[in-house]
Coordinates of C-alpha atoms and ligand atoms in Angstrom, one line a residue:
M1 CA 147.7 123.7 25.3
P2 CA 150.4 126.3 25.7
T3 CA 151.1 127.0 22.0
M4 CA 147.5 127.6 21.0
S5 CA 146.4 131.1 20.2
K6 CA 143.8 132.9 22.2
Q7 CA 141.5 132.8 19.2
I8 CA 141.6 128.9 19.1
E9 CA 141.2 128.7 22.9
H10 CA 138.1 130.9 22.5
L11 CA 136.8 128.7 19.6
V12 CA 137.3 125.5 21.6
A13 CA 135.6 126.9 24.7
L14 CA 132.6 128.0 22.5
F15 CA 132.5 124.6 20.8
H16 CA 132.3 122.8 24.1
E17 CA 129.2 124.8 25.1
K18 CA 127.0 123.2 22.5
R19 CA 126.4 119.6 21.3
N20 CA 125.2 119.5 17.8
W21 CA 127.3 121.6 15.4
L22 CA 126.9 122.5 11.7
V23 CA 129.8 123.9 9.7
L24 CA 128.0 125.7 6.9
T25 CA 129.3 127.0 3.5
H26 CA 127.7 129.6 1.3
N27 CA 125.1 128.4 -1.3
D28 CA 126.5 126.6 -4.3
P29 CA 129.9 126.1 -2.5
D30 CA 133.2 126.5 -4.4
P31 CA 136.4 124.6 -3.5
D32 CA 137.5 127.3 -1.0
A33 CA 134.2 127.0 0.9
I34 CA 134.3 123.2 0.8
G35 CA 138.0 123.1 1.9
A36 CA 137.4 125.6 4.7
A37 CA 134.3 123.7 5.9
F38 CA 136.1 120.4 5.9
G39 CA 139.1 122.0 7.7
M40 CA 136.9 123.5 10.4
A41 CA 135.1 120.1 10.9
V42 CA 138.4 118.4 11.3
L43 CA 139.5 121.1 13.8
L44 CA 136.3 120.8 15.8
R45 CA 136.4 117.0 15.8
H46 CA 139.9 117.1 17.1
F47 CA 138.6 118.8 20.3
R48 CA 135.3 116.9 20.3
Q49 CA 133.9 115.8 23.7
K50 CA 131.6 112.9 24.4
G51 CA 128.1 113.5 22.8
Q52 CA 129.3 116.2 20.4
R53 CA 128.5 116.0 16.7
V54 CA 129.9 118.0 13.8
T55 CA 128.1 118.0 10.4
I56 CA 129.2 119.8 7.2
G57 CA 126.3 121.4 5.4
Y58 CA 125.8 123.5 2.2
G59 CA 122.9 125.4 0.7
G60 CA 122.0 125.5 -2.9
V61 CA 123.6 123.2 -5.5
L62 CA 127.0 121.4 -5.6
G63 CA 127.1 121.9 -9.3
R64 CA 130.5 122.2 -10.9
A65 CA 131.9 118.9 -12.1
E66 CA 135.3 119.7 -10.4
N67 CA 133.5 120.4 -7.1
Q68 CA 131.6 117.2 -7.2
A69 CA 134.8 115.4 -8.0
M70 CA 136.5 117.1 -5.0
V71 CA 133.8 115.8 -2.6
R72 CA 133.9 112.3 -4.2
A73 CA 137.7 111.9 -4.4
L74 CA 138.3 113.2 -0.9
R75 CA 135.3 111.2 0.5
L76 CA 133.8 114.3 2.1
R77 CA 130.5 113.9 3.8
M78 CA 128.5 117.0 3.1
K79 CA 124.8 117.4 3.7
R80 CA 122.5 119.6 1.6
V81 CA 120.5 121.8 4.0
E82 CA 117.6 124.2 3.9
R83 CA 117.1 127.1 6.3
D84 CA 114.9 125.0 8.7
D85 CA 117.6 122.3 8.9
V86 CA 120.2 125.0 9.9
A87 CA 118.0 126.3 12.6
A88 CA 117.8 122.9 14.2
Y89 CA 121.5 122.8 15.1
D90 CA 122.7 124.1 18.5
G91 CA 125.8 125.7 17.0
I92 CA 126.7 127.1 13.6
V93 CA 130.1 127.8 12.0
L94 CA 129.8 129.8 8.8
V95 CA 132.7 129.8 6.4
D96 CA 133.7 131.8 3.3
C97 CA 130.8 134.2 3.7
Q98 CA 129.0 136.3 6.3
P99 CA 125.5 136.4 7.7
G100 CA 122.8 138.3 5.9
V101 CA 124.7 139.0 2.7
G102 CA 122.2 136.8 0.7
N103 CA 124.5 134.0 -0.5
N104 CA 123.9 131.8 2.5
L105 CA 121.2 130.5 4.8
T106 CA 122.1 132.7 7.8
D107 CA 120.8 136.2 8.5
E108 CA 119.8 138.5 11.4
A109 CA 117.2 136.0 12.6
L110 CA 119.5 133.0 12.3
L111 CA 122.9 134.1 13.3
P112 CA 125.9 131.8 13.3
D113 CA 128.1 131.3 16.4
V114 CA 131.3 131.5 14.5
V115 CA 132.2 133.2 11.1
I116 CA 135.5 132.6 9.3
D117 CA 135.8 134.5 6.0
H118 CA 138.0 136.6 3.7
H119 CA 135.3 138.8 2.0
P120 CA 134.9 142.5 3.0
R121 CA 133.4 142.7 6.5
V122 CA 129.7 143.3 6.8
R123 CA 127.8 145.0 9.7
L124 CA 126.0 142.0 11.0
T125 CA 129.2 140.1 11.5
S126 CA 129.9 142.1 14.7
A127 CA 126.9 140.4 16.3
V128 CA 128.5 137.0 15.9
P129 CA 130.2 135.8 19.1
L130 CA 133.4 134.7 17.3
H131 CA 134.3 136.2 14.0
D132 CA 137.6 136.1 12.1
V133 CA 137.3 138.1 8.9
R134 CA 140.5 138.8 6.9
P135 CA 139.7 140.6 3.7
S136 CA 143.4 140.7 2.7
Y137 CA 143.6 136.9 2.5
G138 CA 143.1 135.2 -0.9
A139 CA 141.3 132.3 0.6
T140 CA 139.3 131.3 3.7
S141 CA 141.1 127.9 3.4
T142 CA 144.3 129.7 4.4
I143 CA 142.8 131.0 7.6
V144 CA 141.4 127.6 8.5
A145 CA 144.8 125.9 7.7
E146 CA 146.5 128.3 10.1
Y147 CA 144.0 127.3 12.8
L148 CA 144.8 123.6 12.3
Q149 CA 148.5 124.4 12.3
Q150 CA 148.3 126.5 15.5
A151 CA 146.2 123.8 17.2
G152 CA 148.8 121.2 16.4
V153 CA 146.5 118.9 14.4
A154 CA 148.7 116.5 12.3
W155 CA 148.3 117.0 8.5
E156 CA 146.3 114.2 7.1
H157 CA 146.4 114.1 3.3
R158 CA 142.6 114.6 2.7
V159 CA 142.4 117.8 4.7
A160 CA 145.7 119.1 3.3
T161 CA 144.5 118.4 -0.2
A162 CA 141.1 120.0 0.3
L163 CA 142.7 123.2 1.8
F164 CA 145.4 123.3 -0.8
Y165 CA 142.8 123.0 -3.6
G166 CA 140.7 125.7 -1.9
I167 CA 143.6 128.1 -1.9
K168 CA 144.6 127.1 -5.4
T169 CA 141.3 127.8 -7.0
D170 CA 140.4 131.0 -5.1
T171 CA 143.8 132.5 -5.9
L172 CA 144.1 131.0 -9.3
G173 CA 147.3 129.2 -8.1
L174 CA 148.5 132.3 -6.1
A175 CA 148.0 134.6 -9.1
R176 CA 144.9 136.4 -7.9
G177 CA 144.6 138.3 -4.6
A178 CA 147.1 136.0 -2.8
T179 CA 149.1 137.4 0.1
Q180 CA 152.2 136.1 1.8
A181 CA 150.1 134.1 4.2
D182 CA 148.3 132.3 1.3
A183 CA 151.6 131.6 -0.5
E184 CA 153.3 130.3 2.7
M185 CA 150.4 128.0 3.5
Y186 CA 150.1 126.8 -0.1
L187 CA 153.7 125.8 -0.1
H188 CA 153.5 124.3 3.4
L189 CA 150.5 122.1 2.5
H190 CA 152.1 121.0 -0.8
Q191 CA 154.2 118.3 0.9
Y192 CA 151.0 116.6 2.3
V193 CA 148.9 116.9 -0.8
E194 CA 148.0 113.9 -3.0
Q195 CA 148.7 115.5 -6.4
R196 CA 147.1 112.5 -8.1
I197 CA 143.8 113.5 -6.4
V198 CA 144.2 117.2 -7.4
A199 CA 144.7 116.1 -11.1
Q200 CA 141.7 113.8 -10.9
I201 CA 139.6 116.8 -9.6
E202 CA 140.8 119.2 -12.2
R203 CA 140.2 116.8 -15.0
A204 CA 136.8 115.7 -13.9
P205 CA 134.5 114.6 -16.8
L206 CA 132.1 117.3 -17.9
P207 CA 128.5 116.6 -18.8
R208 CA 127.2 117.4 -22.3
R209 CA 125.0 120.2 -20.9
Y210 CA 128.2 122.1 -20.0
F211 CA 129.2 122.4 -23.6
Q212 CA 125.6 123.4 -24.6
V213 CA 125.7 126.3 -22.0
L214 CA 129.2 127.2 -23.3
A215 CA 127.9 127.4 -26.9
D216 CA 125.0 129.6 -25.7
A217 CA 127.4 131.9 -23.9
L218 CA 129.8 132.1 -26.8
H219 CA 126.9 133.1 -29.2
S220 CA 125.5 135.7 -26.8
A221 CA 128.8 137.3 -25.9
T222 CA 128.9 141.0 -26.8
I223 CA 131.9 143.3 -26.7
Y224 CA 131.7 147.0 -25.9
G225 CA 135.3 148.2 -26.0
D226 CA 137.0 146.6 -22.9
I227 CA 133.7 145.2 -21.6
I228 CA 132.2 141.8 -22.5
I229 CA 128.6 141.1 -21.5
V230 CA 127.4 137.6 -21.7
D231 CA 123.7 136.6 -21.3
V232 CA 123.5 132.8 -21.1
H233 CA 119.7 132.7 -20.6
I234 CA 118.9 129.5 -18.7
V235 CA 121.7 127.6 -16.9
H236 CA 121.6 124.1 -15.5
R237 CA 123.5 125.1 -12.4
P238 CA 124.2 128.5 -10.9
D239 CA 127.9 128.3 -10.4
I240 CA 128.7 128.0 -14.1
I241 CA 128.1 131.8 -14.2
S242 CA 131.2 132.5 -12.3
E243 CA 133.2 129.9 -14.2
L244 CA 132.2 131.7 -17.5
A245 CA 133.0 135.1 -16.1
D246 CA 136.6 133.8 -15.3
M247 CA 136.8 132.4 -18.9
F248 CA 135.7 135.6 -20.7
L249 CA 138.0 137.8 -18.7
R250 CA 140.8 136.1 -20.6
L251 CA 139.7 137.5 -23.9
E252 CA 142.4 140.0 -25.1
G253 CA 141.6 143.6 -24.6
I254 CA 138.9 142.9 -21.9
N255 CA 139.0 144.6 -18.5
W256 CA 135.4 143.7 -17.5
S257 CA 133.7 140.4 -17.8
I258 CA 130.0 140.3 -16.9
V259 CA 127.9 137.2 -17.1
I260 CA 124.1 137.0 -16.5
G261 CA 122.0 133.8 -16.4
Q262 CA 118.8 132.4 -15.0
F263 CA 118.7 129.5 -12.6
D264 CA 115.2 128.5 -11.4
E265 CA 113.4 131.8 -10.5
T266 CA 116.6 133.8 -9.9
L267 CA 118.9 135.8 -12.1
A268 CA 122.5 135.2 -11.2
I269 CA 125.2 137.7 -12.1
S270 CA 129.0 137.3 -12.0
V271 CA 131.5 140.0 -12.6
R272 CA 135.3 139.9 -13.0
T273 CA 137.8 142.6 -13.6
S274 CA 141.5 142.6 -14.4
S275 CA 142.4 145.5 -12.2
P276 CA 141.8 145.7 -8.4
E277 CA 141.2 149.5 -8.7
L278 CA 138.1 148.8 -10.8
R279 CA 135.9 147.6 -7.8
A280 CA 133.7 144.8 -9.1
G281 CA 131.8 144.5 -5.8
Q282 CA 130.6 148.1 -5.9
L283 CA 129.6 147.7 -9.5
V284 CA 127.4 144.7 -8.9
R285 CA 125.8 146.2 -5.8
R286 CA 124.9 149.3 -7.8
A287 CA 123.6 147.3 -10.8
V288 CA 121.4 145.0 -8.6
G289 CA 120.3 147.7 -6.2
A290 CA 117.3 146.9 -4.0
R291 CA 116.0 144.2 -6.4
G292 CA 118.3 141.5 -5.0
S293 CA 121.6 140.9 -3.1
A294 CA 125.2 141.4 -4.2
G295 CA 128.7 141.4 -2.8
G296 CA 132.3 140.6 -3.5
H297 CA 135.9 141.6 -3.7
S298 CA 137.5 144.3 -5.8
V299 CA 138.3 141.9 -8.7
M300 CA 135.4 139.4 -8.4
A301 CA 131.8 139.8 -7.4
A302 CA 128.4 138.3 -7.7
G303 CA 124.7 139.1 -7.4
R304 CA 121.3 137.5 -7.4
I305 CA 117.9 138.9 -8.3
P306 CA 114.8 136.9 -7.4
L307 CA 112.4 137.2 -10.4
E308 CA 109.3 137.3 -8.3
G309 CA 107.1 137.1 -11.3
R310 CA 109.0 139.7 -13.3
D311 CA 109.7 139.0 -17.0
P312 CA 113.2 137.4 -17.1
V313 CA 113.9 138.7 -20.6
A314 CA 113.1 142.3 -19.7
E315 CA 115.0 142.0 -16.4
R316 CA 118.1 140.6 -18.1
A317 CA 117.9 143.4 -20.7
R318 CA 117.6 146.0 -17.9
L319 CA 120.7 144.6 -16.2
H320 CA 122.6 144.6 -19.5
R321 CA 121.8 148.3 -20.0
R322 CA 122.5 149.2 -16.3
F323 CA 126.0 147.7 -16.4
L324 CA 126.8 149.6 -19.5
E325 CA 125.5 152.8 -18.0
L326 CA 127.4 152.3 -14.7
L327 CA 130.6 151.7 -16.7
G328 CA 130.0 154.8 -18.8
A329 CA 129.7 152.7 -22.0
E330 CA 126.0 153.2 -22.8
R331 CA 127.0 154.9 -26.1
R332 CA 129.4 152.2 -27.2
R333 CA 128.2 150.0 -30.0
G334 CA 128.2 146.3 -29.2
R335 CA 130.0 143.7 -31.4
A336 CA 129.2 140.0 -31.2
L337 CA 132.2 138.0 -30.0
L338 CA 131.8 135.4 -32.8
Q339 CA 131.3 138.0 -35.5
R340 CA 133.5 136.9 -38.4
E341 CA 136.2 139.4 -39.6
I342 CA 135.6 140.1 -43.3
Ligands
MN1 MN1 136.7 132.2 -0.8

């Protein structure tokens, strides 16, 4: 294997040490996590020895209609796992997130063997035997695609389409946080992609509940200058929060889009900003504080607060005020988005 990089040789050596492997995404996986997990599974299976097994797993909910359509259309086999299931595997590859950040099933007591990610690096990652964290990349799928390319794995349309769609959604079609590496890989994969399947995924039928949540969000959206804060109350799936945050950032004059919603006994928060200097990750970490977990990039970030018996209405109101305070907008008067102009 003369053309393989040291990193891949290291990965393959590590892979051969254990039998039963799990490639794990973050909870409520998005297309980048799904694409990267499938790509890693294809890579490991390429080097598989007798008796070795590779399973793809995810925590939380596979919620978004497009993501369900991606799994269905590409015939991906993904298993929903809990923490105990993860602990039962000999080896763990974690993609599109890092241990202990709160959005996945690994932590200090359940460390993965491999981490491939593009979020800002966290302390615990240095304890992982093989870690490849490239915060400059727009998508984890790009890193995984580079591995497959370097390992000389032939491009089969399902894996090419999954990785292409992962890069496409995480970078909004190369428009958000994409580097040269993302762009080159995106164009390289393009020739192997089944565009018919991409169209099928992007136009997946939406359940009626989607439009109900959308109506709630539109009615609760409040504008404070260049900030929009949306409290959607109860949501039917957690990942709709980030979808809404993307949507509301498109309102003209808005630089900050903040969406809060409750899923089960947890408050989920998603923040988007139009300018990388505005540091969305830092903002969410400060707003959530010690009550939950948070993290993200400069332009997109998310947080979670377990309610632990606290009143959800009071907690959402507290968050709403805290965001305004942190953005120096506590004195601004809020206007309803749907307020009619007279
Ligand atoms: Mn990603």
